Tab-separated table of C-alpha atoms in Angstrom:
chain	number	residue	atom	x	y	z
A	219	MET	CA	2.991	27.586	1.346
A	220	ASP	CA	4.722	24.921	-0.759
A	221	LEU	CA	3.110	21.569	0.046
A	222	SER	CA	4.702	19.739	-2.888
A	223	THR	CA	6.733	16.583	-2.395
A	224	GLU	CA	8.549	14.035	-4.523
A	225	TYR	CA	7.574	10.380	-4.391
A	226	LEU	CA	8.875	7.584	-6.644
A	227	GLY	CA	10.324	10.269	-8.892
A	228	LEU	CA	6.874	11.854	-9.286
A	229	LYS	CA	6.379	15.516	-8.409
A	230	LEU	CA	3.204	15.640	-6.302
A	231	ASN	CA	1.239	18.722	-5.229
A	232	ASN	CA	1.122	17.563	-1.611
A	233	PRO	CA	1.812	14.484	0.554
A	234	LEU	CA	-1.776	13.136	0.769
A	235	VAL	CA	-2.399	10.055	-1.398
A	236	PRO	CA	-5.479	7.825	-0.968
A	237	SER	CA	-4.283	4.227	-0.677
A	238	ALA	CA	-5.666	1.124	-2.382
A	239	SER	CA	-9.361	0.796	-1.544
A	240	PRO	CA	-12.820	0.550	-3.135
A	241	LEU	CA	-12.693	4.337	-3.600
A	242	GLY	CA	-10.775	3.824	-6.841
A	243	ARG	CA	-13.512	1.678	-8.366
A	244	ASN	CA	-15.833	4.632	-8.965
A	245	LEU	CA	-14.760	7.401	-11.334
A	246	ASP	CA	-16.958	10.020	-9.668
A	247	THR	CA	-15.476	9.242	-6.257
A	248	ALA	CA	-11.953	9.289	-7.668
A	249	LYS	CA	-12.645	12.707	-9.188
A	250	GLN	CA	-13.948	13.962	-5.831
A	251	LEU	CA	-10.703	12.810	-4.201
A	252	GLU	CA	-8.710	14.771	-6.771
A	253	ASP	CA	-10.933	17.859	-6.484
A	254	ASN	CA	-10.434	17.884	-2.714
A	255	GLY	CA	-6.660	17.790	-3.068
A	256	ALA	CA	-5.456	14.197	-3.445
A	257	SER	CA	-2.068	14.430	-5.147
A	258	ALA	CA	-2.155	10.884	-6.563
A	259	LEU	CA	-4.342	7.786	-6.313
A	260	VAL	CA	-3.495	4.159	-5.622
A	261	MET	CA	-5.925	1.831	-7.377
A	262	TYR	CA	-7.595	-1.105	-5.677
A	263	SER	CA	-5.486	-4.258	-5.837
A	264	LEU	CA	-5.435	-6.906	-8.529
A	265	PHE	CA	-5.121	-10.158	-6.578
A	266	GLU	CA	-3.065	-13.165	-7.621
A	267	GLU	CA	-5.728	-15.537	-6.270
A	268	GLU	CA	-8.476	-13.911	-8.364
A	269	ILE	CA	-6.385	-14.232	-11.518
A	270	ARG	CA	-5.516	-17.863	-10.838
A	271	LEU	CA	-9.075	-18.831	-9.953
A	272	GLU	CA	-10.408	-17.222	-13.106
A	273	GLU	CA	-7.784	-18.926	-15.250
A	274	GLN	CA	-8.634	-22.304	-13.715
A	275	GLU	CA	-12.366	-21.744	-14.216
A	276	LEU	CA	-11.904	-20.705	-17.838
A	277	GLU	CA	-9.709	-23.713	-18.488
A	278	ARG	CA	-12.411	-25.959	-17.029
A	279	LEU	CA	-15.139	-24.316	-19.084
A	280	MET	CA	-13.170	-24.409	-22.319
A	281	SER	CA	-12.303	-28.036	-21.693
A	282	GLY	CA	-16.018	-28.816	-21.310
A	283	GLN	CA	-16.820	-26.873	-24.446
A	284	SER	CA	-14.289	-28.863	-26.412
A	285	LEU	CA	-16.190	-32.053	-25.549
A	286	GLY	CA	-18.893	-30.918	-27.954
A	287	ILE	CA	-21.831	-30.980	-25.553
A	288	GLY	CA	-24.191	-28.823	-27.564
A	289	GLU	CA	-26.629	-28.058	-24.779
A	290	ALA	CA	-23.813	-26.745	-22.570
A	291	ASP	CA	-22.062	-24.823	-25.338
A	292	SER	CA	-24.729	-22.097	-25.454
A	293	TYR	CA	-24.052	-21.204	-21.813
A	294	LEU	CA	-20.303	-20.918	-22.157
A	295	PRO	CA	-18.588	-17.563	-22.718
A	296	VAL	CA	-17.235	-16.711	-26.141
A	297	GLN	CA	-13.496	-16.240	-25.726
A	298	ASP	CA	-13.211	-13.257	-28.052
A	299	SER	CA	-15.846	-11.227	-26.163
A	300	TYR	CA	-15.075	-12.305	-22.605
A	301	LEU	CA	-13.580	-9.629	-20.354
A	302	SER	CA	-11.262	-11.115	-17.768
A	303	ILE	CA	-10.397	-9.657	-14.383
A	304	ILE	CA	-7.201	-8.215	-15.820
A	305	ASP	CA	-9.127	-6.747	-18.793
A	306	LEU	CA	-11.537	-5.008	-16.420
A	307	TYR	CA	-8.676	-3.753	-14.267
A	308	LEU	CA	-6.864	-2.320	-17.276
A	309	GLU	CA	-10.088	-0.696	-18.475
A	310	GLN	CA	-10.548	0.989	-15.086
A	311	LEU	CA	-6.924	2.109	-15.092
A	312	ALA	CA	-7.371	3.674	-18.519
A	313	ALA	CA	-10.620	5.324	-17.411
A	314	LEU	CA	-8.946	6.778	-14.320
A	315	LYS	CA	-6.093	8.114	-16.430
A	316	ASN	CA	-8.597	9.777	-18.770
A	317	THR	CA	-10.607	11.242	-15.882
A	318	LEU	CA	-7.859	12.428	-13.527
A	319	ASP	CA	-4.916	14.791	-13.935
A	320	ILE	CA	-3.053	13.326	-10.946
A	321	PRO	CA	-0.776	10.256	-11.187
A	322	VAL	CA	-2.440	6.841	-10.900
A	323	ILE	CA	-0.538	4.061	-9.127
A	324	ALA	CA	-1.676	0.518	-9.874
A	325	SER	CA	-1.533	-2.255	-7.264
A	326	LEU	CA	-0.609	-5.933	-7.617
A	327	ASN	CA	-1.253	-8.174	-4.621
A	328	GLY	CA	0.190	-11.683	-4.398
A	329	VAL	CA	2.470	-14.082	-2.564
A	330	SER	CA	4.145	-16.343	-5.132
A	331	ASN	CA	6.562	-15.928	-7.980
A	332	GLY	CA	4.147	-17.055	-10.692
A	333	GLY	CA	2.761	-15.996	-14.039
A	334	TRP	CA	0.541	-13.342	-12.467
A	335	VAL	CA	3.535	-10.999	-12.197
A	336	GLU	CA	3.664	-10.800	-15.992
A	337	TYR	CA	0.534	-8.654	-15.896
A	338	ALA	CA	2.729	-5.858	-14.550
A	339	GLY	CA	3.774	-5.205	-18.142
A	340	ASP	CA	0.140	-4.804	-19.215
A	341	ILE	CA	-0.407	-2.395	-16.348
A	342	GLU	CA	2.549	-0.302	-17.457
A	343	SER	CA	1.292	-0.296	-21.062
A	344	ALA	CA	-2.134	0.870	-19.868
A	345	GLY	CA	-0.554	4.034	-18.495
A	346	ALA	CA	0.101	3.497	-14.783
A	347	ASN	CA	2.545	6.062	-13.434
A	348	ALA	CA	3.898	3.594	-10.886
A	349	LEU	CA	3.154	0.185	-9.412
A	350	GLU	CA	2.551	-0.763	-5.793
A	351	LEU	CA	3.606	-4.350	-5.145
A	352	ASN	CA	1.582	-5.500	-2.161
A	353	ILE	CA	2.933	-8.821	-0.904
A	354	TYR	CA	0.510	-9.920	1.808
A	355	TYR	CA	2.147	-13.108	3.050
A	356	VAL	CA	1.441	-14.926	6.311
A	357	PRO	CA	4.119	-17.618	6.914
A	358	VAL	CA	2.017	-20.343	8.532
A	359	ASP	CA	4.608	-23.082	7.939
A	360	ILE	CA	6.765	-23.200	11.077
A	361	ASN	CA	9.533	-24.889	9.064
A	362	GLU	CA	9.903	-21.845	6.790
A	363	SER	CA	12.819	-19.672	7.854
A	364	GLY	CA	12.914	-15.900	8.054
A	365	GLU	CA	15.472	-15.897	5.249
A	366	ALA	CA	13.069	-17.859	3.038
A	367	VAL	CA	10.256	-15.414	3.763
A	368	GLU	CA	12.429	-12.428	2.863
A	369	SER	CA	13.641	-14.147	-0.307
A	370	ARG	CA	10.038	-14.718	-1.377
A	371	TYR	CA	9.462	-10.948	-1.336
A	372	VAL	CA	12.751	-10.186	-3.072
A	373	ASN	CA	12.220	-12.753	-5.830
A	374	ILE	CA	8.712	-11.505	-6.600
A	375	LEU	CA	10.052	-7.956	-6.780
A	376	LYS	CA	12.830	-9.016	-9.151
A	377	SER	CA	10.323	-10.771	-11.414
A	378	VAL	CA	8.111	-7.686	-11.568
A	379	ARG	CA	11.124	-5.433	-12.094
A	380	GLU	CA	11.972	-7.464	-15.198
A	381	GLN	CA	8.520	-6.675	-16.603
A	382	VAL	CA	8.368	-2.904	-16.136
A	383	LYS	CA	10.419	0.279	-16.176
A	384	ILE	CA	7.971	2.389	-14.167
A	385	PRO	CA	8.713	2.960	-10.454
A	386	ILE	CA	7.833	0.139	-8.051
A	387	THR	CA	7.031	0.586	-4.385
A	388	CYS	CA	6.752	-2.411	-2.063
A	389	LYS	CA	3.985	-2.414	0.530
A	390	ILE	CA	5.178	-4.593	3.394
A	391	ASN	CA	4.280	-5.516	6.959
A	392	SER	CA	6.325	-4.812	10.077
A	393	GLN	CA	6.946	-8.406	11.120
A	394	PHE	CA	10.523	-8.910	9.995
A	395	SER	CA	13.344	-9.666	12.415
A	396	SER	CA	15.650	-7.040	10.888
A	397	LEU	CA	13.359	-4.640	9.070
A	398	GLY	CA	15.997	-2.119	7.999
A	399	HIS	CA	18.220	-4.805	6.487
A	400	PHE	CA	15.270	-6.343	4.658
A	401	ILE	CA	14.287	-2.981	3.183
A	402	LYS	CA	17.902	-2.580	2.014
A	403	ARG	CA	17.525	-5.920	0.198
A	404	LEU	CA	14.414	-4.585	-1.543
A	405	GLU	CA	16.292	-1.476	-2.587
A	406	ASP	CA	19.151	-3.577	-3.983
A	407	ALA	CA	16.619	-5.728	-5.878
A	408	GLY	CA	15.176	-2.749	-7.756
A	409	ALA	CA	12.497	-1.167	-5.594
A	410	ASN	CA	12.045	2.596	-5.820
A	411	GLY	CA	10.035	2.979	-2.643
A	412	VAL	CA	8.523	1.233	0.327
A	413	SER	CA	5.100	1.673	1.885
A	414	ILE	CA	4.922	0.814	5.583
A	415	PHE	CA	3.028	-0.933	6.935
A	416	ASN	CA	0.495	-3.358	5.558
A	417	ARG	CA	-2.194	-4.278	8.082
A	418	PHE	CA	-2.839	-7.970	8.710
A	419	TYR	CA	-6.556	-8.687	9.001
A	420	GLN	CA	-6.809	-11.176	11.852
A	421	PRO	CA	-9.599	-13.780	11.699
A	422	SER	CA	-11.898	-14.401	14.639
A	423	ILE	CA	-13.692	-17.516	15.919
A	424	ASN	CA	-17.453	-17.835	16.107
A	425	ILE	CA	-18.028	-19.533	19.466
A	426	GLU	CA	-21.493	-20.714	18.365
A	427	SER	CA	-20.581	-22.381	15.066
A	428	LEU	CA	-16.887	-22.917	15.967
A	429	GLU	CA	-15.953	-21.563	12.560
A	430	VAL	CA	-13.030	-19.288	11.755
A	431	GLN	CA	-14.484	-16.027	10.455
A	432	PRO	CA	-12.880	-13.216	8.448
A	433	THR	CA	-13.037	-9.854	10.210
A	434	LEU	CA	-12.522	-6.303	9.005
A	435	HIS	CA	-11.434	-3.537	11.345
A	436	LEU	CA	-10.625	-0.082	10.026
A	437	SER	CA	-7.406	1.454	11.272
A	438	LYS	CA	-7.145	3.466	14.474
A	439	PRO	CA	-5.069	6.652	14.914
A	440	GLU	CA	-2.650	5.045	17.387
A	441	GLU	CA	-1.461	2.656	14.663
A	442	MET	CA	0.347	5.613	13.103
A	443	LEU	CA	3.020	5.539	15.824
A	444	LEU	CA	4.661	2.331	14.583
A	445	ARG	CA	4.871	3.820	11.080
A	446	MET	CA	6.338	7.053	12.411
A	447	HIS	CA	8.928	5.157	14.451
A	448	TRP	CA	10.294	3.171	11.529
A	449	ILE	CA	10.179	5.998	9.016
A	450	ALA	CA	12.252	8.081	11.432
A	451	ILE	CA	14.806	5.249	11.575
A	452	LEU	CA	14.852	4.696	7.812
A	453	ARG	CA	15.115	8.354	6.823
A	454	GLY	CA	18.700	9.001	5.752
A	455	ASN	CA	19.556	5.297	5.707
A	456	THR	CA	17.904	4.421	2.394
A	457	GLY	CA	17.463	6.047	-0.974
A	458	LEU	CA	13.921	4.691	-1.265
A	459	SER	CA	10.844	6.889	-1.256
A	460	LEU	CA	9.027	6.447	2.037
A	461	ALA	CA	5.243	6.187	2.312
A	462	ALA	CA	3.345	5.829	5.581
A	463	THR	CA	0.127	3.840	5.538
A	464	GLY	CA	-2.083	2.875	8.471
A	465	GLY	CA	-3.585	5.075	11.158
A	466	VAL	CA	-3.453	8.372	9.237
A	467	HIS	CA	-6.708	10.037	10.253
A	468	ASP	CA	-5.937	13.741	10.636
A	469	ALA	CA	-3.448	16.566	10.099
A	470	THR	CA	-1.594	15.789	13.325
A	471	ALA	CA	-0.703	12.322	12.035
A	472	VAL	CA	0.400	13.742	8.675
A	473	ILE	CA	2.619	16.350	10.340
A	474	LYS	CA	4.257	13.805	12.654
A	475	LEU	CA	4.963	11.431	9.784
A	476	LEU	CA	6.462	14.200	7.670
A	477	LEU	CA	8.641	15.309	10.580
A	478	ALA	CA	9.809	11.696	10.902
A	479	GLY	CA	10.728	11.627	7.217
A	480	ALA	CA	7.797	10.337	5.151
A	481	ASP	CA	7.580	11.538	1.562
A	482	ILE	CA	3.835	10.899	1.451
A	483	THR	CA	1.098	9.713	3.784
A	484	HIS	CA	-1.645	7.359	2.654
A	485	MET	CA	-5.236	7.627	3.838
A	486	CYS	CA	-7.904	4.943	3.573
A	487	SER	CA	-9.982	4.180	6.680
A	488	ALA	CA	-10.561	7.848	7.484
A	489	LEU	CA	-11.713	8.512	3.904
A	490	LEU	CA	-14.059	5.532	3.974
A	491	MET	CA	-15.610	6.886	7.162
A	492	GLN	CA	-15.631	10.629	6.411
A	493	GLY	CA	-15.509	10.930	2.627
A	494	PRO	CA	-13.250	12.748	0.118
A	495	LYS	CA	-13.762	16.206	1.681
A	496	LEU	CA	-11.532	15.121	4.569
A	497	ILE	CA	-8.485	15.582	2.332
A	498	LYS	CA	-9.182	19.295	1.904
A	499	THR	CA	-9.641	19.758	5.642
A	500	VAL	CA	-6.408	17.927	6.458
A	501	LEU	CA	-4.399	19.890	3.894
A	502	GLU	CA	-5.704	23.187	5.260
A	503	ASP	CA	-4.801	22.136	8.805
A	504	VAL	CA	-1.307	21.047	7.736
A	505	ALA	CA	-0.717	24.368	5.960
A	506	SER	CA	-1.931	26.328	9.007
A	507	TRP	CA	0.395	24.414	11.335
A	508	MET	CA	3.337	24.963	8.987
A	509	GLU	CA	2.657	28.693	8.862
A	510	GLU	CA	2.383	28.926	12.636
A	511	ASN	CA	5.658	27.039	13.031
A	512	GLU	CA	7.462	28.969	10.282
A	513	TYR	CA	7.914	26.160	7.794
A	514	ASP	CA	7.877	27.370	4.192
A	515	SER	CA	7.643	23.986	2.506
A	516	VAL	CA	7.073	20.282	3.031
A	517	SER	CA	10.639	19.719	1.802
A	518	GLN	CA	11.910	21.808	4.710
A	519	LEU	CA	9.658	19.895	7.106
A	520	LYS	CA	10.446	16.355	5.949
A	521	GLY	CA	12.763	14.427	8.221
A	522	SER	CA	13.533	17.316	10.569
A	523	VAL	CA	12.781	15.043	13.541
A	524	SER	CA	14.050	11.770	12.078
A	525	ARG	CA	16.440	9.631	14.093
A	526	GLY	CA	19.373	11.203	12.272
A	527	THR	CA	18.327	14.793	13.010
A	528	ALA	CA	16.338	14.619	16.268
A	529	MET	CA	17.729	16.380	19.344
A	530	ASN	CA	17.408	13.075	21.207
A	531	PRO	CA	17.839	10.266	18.642
A	532	GLU	CA	18.091	7.625	21.364
A	533	ALA	CA	14.385	8.175	22.052
A	534	TYR	CA	13.734	6.037	18.952
A	535	GLY	CA	15.524	3.124	20.645
A	536	ARG	CA	15.503	1.510	24.086
A	537	LEU	CA	15.612	4.855	25.867
A	538	ASN	CA	11.954	5.387	25.002
A	539	TYR	CA	11.098	2.052	26.628
A	540	LEU	CA	13.034	2.995	29.754
A	541	GLU	CA	11.409	6.432	30.022
A	542	VAL	CA	7.923	4.959	29.589
A	543	MET	CA	8.557	2.386	32.312
A	544	ARG	CA	9.835	5.101	34.649
A	545	SER	CA	6.780	7.251	34.042
A	546	MET	CA	4.334	4.526	35.040
A	547	PRO	CA	2.699	5.042	38.445
A	548	GLY	CA	4.004	2.742	41.173
């Protein structure tokens, strides 16, 4: 059974790739992911806000040091020996490359077209096989147009593209008025792939303190359906590599996403809950299903039920809505 697939120009042993998460911070855990069948690994994200905050703090400290306050000087870091957030990230990237035989995809997370994007070049030099550009932007200004929001993404991508030659995939959310057209803009701007969809983490309100509180909810299997829907629409309409992320918890989800047209499927929440051995189980289940259904390879499987090849392509449009409404009990 040939489970191999191509993603961002990389030949991968299979379509299961752990997505950006704390799992990439530990070399032993990363090695367990590889040993259980992960075909590549996306590192945890390097955040624009962390870089900016550190730069501001260092500037403040160095400014204080330059005032010549002797008592304070002994507590300030020595510039030559200080390891910044980017230094530590590059060290971990190099360590992962030395430990693993599978490709390592770095991740940059930000929302503005600032100096932080220049670190993409350092990431490439450190050996990353590709770069995931995760633009997690919530447009809270009601005066900001949809065109301006899209242009923000495109301009950041262009800036990063100028820094590196390695493949770039854009991890985006689903909340665009014309998603297919927007993804075409990303392709025209130099993206090699798209990862759909980012999950917005919605805050809650503490009714005792009346404070807005951050909340974390791991993904649920039903979230996969939105990813499957759009991948089926995109397959055949873009030259980008297609990655599905969000709600991938078992072999059934992987199979459905491949049938829709995904090149790879990311896993995160399920791995955090069940551990690296889940990858081996899922791969075995995918291979068994393929054998039972007479598929010889993932390449043969991919996109065979996309919108362009499905027996009933209209089911990906309004017809599905109509059929669901008709099936509801009166």
